[in-house]
Coordinates of C-alpha atoms in Angstrom, one line a residue:
Chain A
X1 CA -71.8 22.2 35.8
X2 CA -70.3 23.9 32.8
X3 CA -71.4 24.6 29.3
X4 CA -74.9 23.6 28.2
X5 CA -76.8 20.9 30.0
X6 CA -80.0 19.1 29.0
X7 CA -82.3 16.8 30.9
X8 CA -83.5 14.2 30.5
X9 CA -81.0 12.6 28.1
X10 CA -83.6 10.1 27.0
X11 CA -87.4 10.2 27.1
X12 CA -90.0 7.8 25.9
X13 CA -93.6 9.0 25.9
X14 CA -97.0 8.1 24.6
X15 CA -99.0 10.3 22.3
X16 CA -101.3 11.4 25.1
X17 CA -98.5 12.3 27.6
X18 CA -97.3 15.7 28.6
X19 CA -93.6 16.1 29.3
X20 CA -91.0 18.9 29.4
X21 CA -87.4 19.1 28.2
X22 CA -85.0 21.3 30.2
X23 CA -82.0 23.2 29.0
X24 CA -79.6 25.2 31.2
X25 CA -76.6 27.2 30.1
X26 CA -73.8 28.3 32.4
X27 CA -72.0 30.5 30.0
X28 CA -73.6 33.9 30.7
X29 CA -75.2 33.9 27.2
X30 CA -78.2 35.9 26.3
X31 CA -79.6 33.8 23.4
X32 CA -80.9 30.3 23.5
X33 CA -82.2 27.9 20.8
X34 CA -84.1 24.7 20.3
X35 CA -83.2 22.5 17.3
X36 CA -84.7 19.2 16.1
X37 CA -82.4 16.6 14.6
X38 CA -84.2 13.8 12.8
X39 CA -82.6 10.8 11.1
X40 CA -81.3 11.7 7.6
X41 CA -82.3 15.3 7.9
X42 CA -80.3 18.5 8.6
X43 CA -80.7 20.2 12.0
X44 CA -83.9 22.2 12.0
X45 CA -84.1 25.4 14.0
X46 CA -87.3 25.5 16.1
X47 CA -87.2 28.5 18.4
X48 CA -84.9 31.3 19.3
X49 CA -85.0 33.3 22.5
X50 CA -83.0 36.5 22.9
X51 CA -82.9 38.1 26.4
X52 CA -85.9 35.9 27.3
X53 CA -88.0 37.1 24.3
X54 CA -88.9 34.7 21.6
X55 CA -87.5 36.1 18.3
X56 CA -88.1 33.1 16.0
X57 CA -90.7 30.4 15.7
X58 CA -89.9 28.4 12.7
X59 CA -93.4 27.2 11.9
X60 CA -93.4 24.7 14.7
X61 CA -96.6 22.9 15.5
X62 CA -98.4 24.1 18.7
X63 CA -97.9 20.7 20.4
X64 CA -94.4 22.1 21.1
X65 CA -94.5 25.0 23.5
X66 CA -91.2 26.7 24.5
X67 CA -90.7 28.7 27.7
X68 CA -87.7 30.9 28.7
X69 CA -88.1 32.1 32.3
X70 CA -84.6 33.7 32.2
X71 CA -81.5 33.8 30.0
X72 CA -80.0 30.7 31.6
X73 CA -83.0 28.3 31.3
X74 CA -85.0 27.1 28.4
X75 CA -87.8 24.6 28.4
X76 CA -89.7 22.7 25.7
X77 CA -93.1 21.6 26.8
X78 CA -94.5 18.6 24.9
X79 CA -98.1 17.4 24.6
X80 CA -100.1 15.2 22.2
X81 CA -97.0 14.4 20.2
X82 CA -96.9 12.2 17.1
X83 CA -94.5 9.3 16.4
X84 CA -92.8 11.5 13.7
X85 CA -91.8 13.8 16.5
X86 CA -89.3 11.2 17.6
X87 CA -85.9 12.8 17.2
X88 CA -82.9 14.3 19.0
X89 CA -83.7 17.7 20.5
X90 CA -80.7 19.9 20.9
X91 CA -80.5 23.1 22.9
X92 CA -77.9 25.7 22.1
X93 CA -76.8 29.1 23.4
X94 CA -74.8 32.0 22.2
X95 CA -73.7 35.4 23.5
X96 CA -76.2 37.2 21.3
X97 CA -78.2 36.4 18.2
X98 CA -75.8 38.2 16.0
X99 CA -74.7 36.6 12.8
X100 CA -71.4 34.9 13.3
X101 CA -71.9 34.3 17.0
X102 CA -70.7 30.8 17.9
X103 CA -73.5 28.6 19.3
X104 CA -72.7 26.1 22.0
X105 CA -74.7 23.0 22.0
X106 CA -75.9 20.7 24.8
X107 CA -75.8 16.8 24.5
X108 CA -79.5 16.6 23.4
X109 CA -82.6 14.7 24.6
X110 CA -83.3 11.6 22.6
X111 CA -87.1 11.6 22.4
X112 CA -89.2 8.5 21.3
X113 CA -92.9 8.9 20.9
X114 CA -94.8 5.6 20.9
Chain B
X1 CA -81.7 31.0 -1.4
X2 CA -79.6 30.1 1.6
X3 CA -78.4 26.6 1.5
X4 CA -75.6 24.3 2.5
X5 CA -74.8 21.1 0.7
X6 CA -72.7 18.3 2.0
X7 CA -72.8 15.8 -0.8
X8 CA -70.9 13.1 1.0
X9 CA -73.3 11.3 3.3
X10 CA -70.8 8.7 4.6
X11 CA -67.1 8.4 4.3
X12 CA -65.1 5.4 5.6
X13 CA -61.3 5.5 5.8
X14 CA -58.5 3.6 7.5
X15 CA -56.6 5.2 10.3
X16 CA -53.8 7.5 9.2
X17 CA -55.4 8.3 5.9
X18 CA -56.1 11.9 5.0
X19 CA -59.8 12.7 4.3
X20 CA -61.6 15.8 3.0
X21 CA -65.1 16.7 3.8
X22 CA -66.8 18.8 1.2
X23 CA -69.1 21.8 1.8
X24 CA -70.8 24.0 -0.8
X25 CA -73.0 26.9 0.2
X26 CA -75.4 29.3 -1.4
X27 CA -76.2 32.8 -0.3
X28 CA -77.0 36.2 -1.7
X29 CA -75.2 37.9 1.2
X30 CA -71.8 39.5 0.6
X31 CA -71.1 39.1 4.3
X32 CA -71.7 35.8 6.1
X33 CA -70.0 33.3 8.3
X34 CA -69.3 29.6 7.8
X35 CA -68.9 27.0 10.6
X36 CA -67.9 23.4 11.0
X37 CA -69.2 21.4 13.9
X38 CA -68.4 17.8 15.0
X39 CA -71.1 15.6 16.5
X40 CA -69.6 12.5 18.2
X41 CA -71.8 9.6 19.2
X42 CA -72.6 11.3 22.5
X43 CA -74.7 13.7 20.5
X44 CA -73.3 17.1 21.5
X45 CA -72.2 19.3 18.6
X46 CA -68.7 20.6 19.1
X47 CA -67.6 23.8 17.5
X48 CA -64.5 23.5 15.3
X49 CA -64.1 26.7 13.3
X50 CA -65.8 29.9 12.2
X51 CA -64.9 31.8 9.1
X52 CA -65.9 35.3 8.0
X53 CA -66.6 35.7 4.3
X54 CA -64.0 38.4 4.0
X55 CA -61.2 36.2 5.2
X56 CA -60.3 33.6 2.6
X57 CA -57.0 32.6 4.2
X58 CA -56.8 28.9 4.8
X59 CA -56.5 27.8 8.4
X60 CA -54.7 24.9 10.0
X61 CA -55.2 23.6 13.5
X62 CA -53.2 20.6 14.3
X63 CA -54.4 17.8 12.0
X64 CA -57.4 19.9 10.9
X65 CA -57.3 22.3 8.0
X66 CA -59.9 24.3 6.1
X67 CA -59.9 25.5 2.5
X68 CA -62.3 28.5 1.9
X69 CA -62.8 29.4 -1.7
X70 CA -65.4 32.1 -2.4
X71 CA -65.1 31.6 -6.2
X72 CA -66.6 28.1 -5.9
X73 CA -68.6 28.8 -2.7
X74 CA -66.9 26.0 -0.9
X75 CA -65.5 25.5 2.6
X76 CA -63.9 22.1 2.7
X77 CA -62.4 20.4 5.8
X78 CA -59.4 18.1 5.7
X79 CA -58.3 15.8 8.5
X80 CA -54.7 14.7 8.1
X81 CA -53.6 11.3 9.4
X82 CA -57.1 10.5 10.6
X83 CA -57.6 8.7 13.9
X84 CA -60.4 6.5 15.3
X85 CA -61.4 9.4 17.6
X86 CA -62.2 11.4 14.5
X87 CA -65.2 9.2 13.8
X88 CA -68.3 11.4 14.0
X89 CA -70.8 13.3 12.0
X90 CA -69.5 16.6 10.7
X91 CA -71.7 19.5 9.9
X92 CA -71.0 22.6 7.8
X93 CA -73.2 25.6 8.6
X94 CA -73.9 29.0 7.2
X95 CA -74.8 32.2 9.1
X96 CA -76.1 34.7 6.7
X97 CA -76.3 38.4 7.6
X98 CA -78.8 40.5 5.7
X99 CA -81.3 37.8 5.6
X100 CA -80.5 36.4 9.0
X101 CA -83.4 36.1 11.4
X102 CA -82.1 36.0 14.9
X103 CA -78.9 34.1 14.8
X104 CA -80.1 31.5 12.4
X105 CA -77.6 28.8 11.4
X106 CA -78.3 26.9 8.2
X107 CA -76.9 23.4 8.5
X108 CA -75.9 20.9 5.8
X109 CA -77.1 17.4 6.1
X110 CA -73.8 16.2 7.7
X111 CA -71.1 13.8 6.7
X112 CA -70.7 10.7 8.8
X113 CA -67.0 9.9 9.0
X114 CA -65.9 6.4 10.1
X115 CA -62.2 5.9 10.8
X116 CA -61.3 2.2 11.1
X117 CA -58.2 1.0 12.9

């Protein structure tokens, strides 16, 4: 595998379910990101991890819980979601969290909350 | 305020036409970076170009060219002789410096380009 991979690619869940999204990067990067992309809206940054430490939480509701066990893996744990949380969730990585560092994106997980 | 505006929501052209995607940004920083990404139907954002605010030289890469003008805070993207494979959503993004919080990229709303055969 190369680049940034995300699993699953598609997920349908009920509001009472608990599920997790997984992201893995094979680029030797130290920073990883979660973005939410809703229809007709710009990409919204959710979380940033730098060397496994969370450096940004962009006022994300607690029903989204990130986990970064090492610099190559990033998870997004989901519970008690709402229908408005349906979106494309994109993971990205970069060498550092410096301004100007190019972010490499995964293909995303298309989440539908019923 | 840090903001990126892509006023064109959707553009439709016929193959071989030239097309320009507009991007206007706002920032108080004197040093910043600008990006363009392409998002094909598969969903993955593909990096196209990065520009430092001190480098106003226009850039050409094959059929792609970028026009950076600090005086008008614009970073426009032109595709020459468009092809069907260019159909995608294109995002312009800003990476500020002084006000940056951990590698933040501020995205525009995207322009959906449809190239018809």
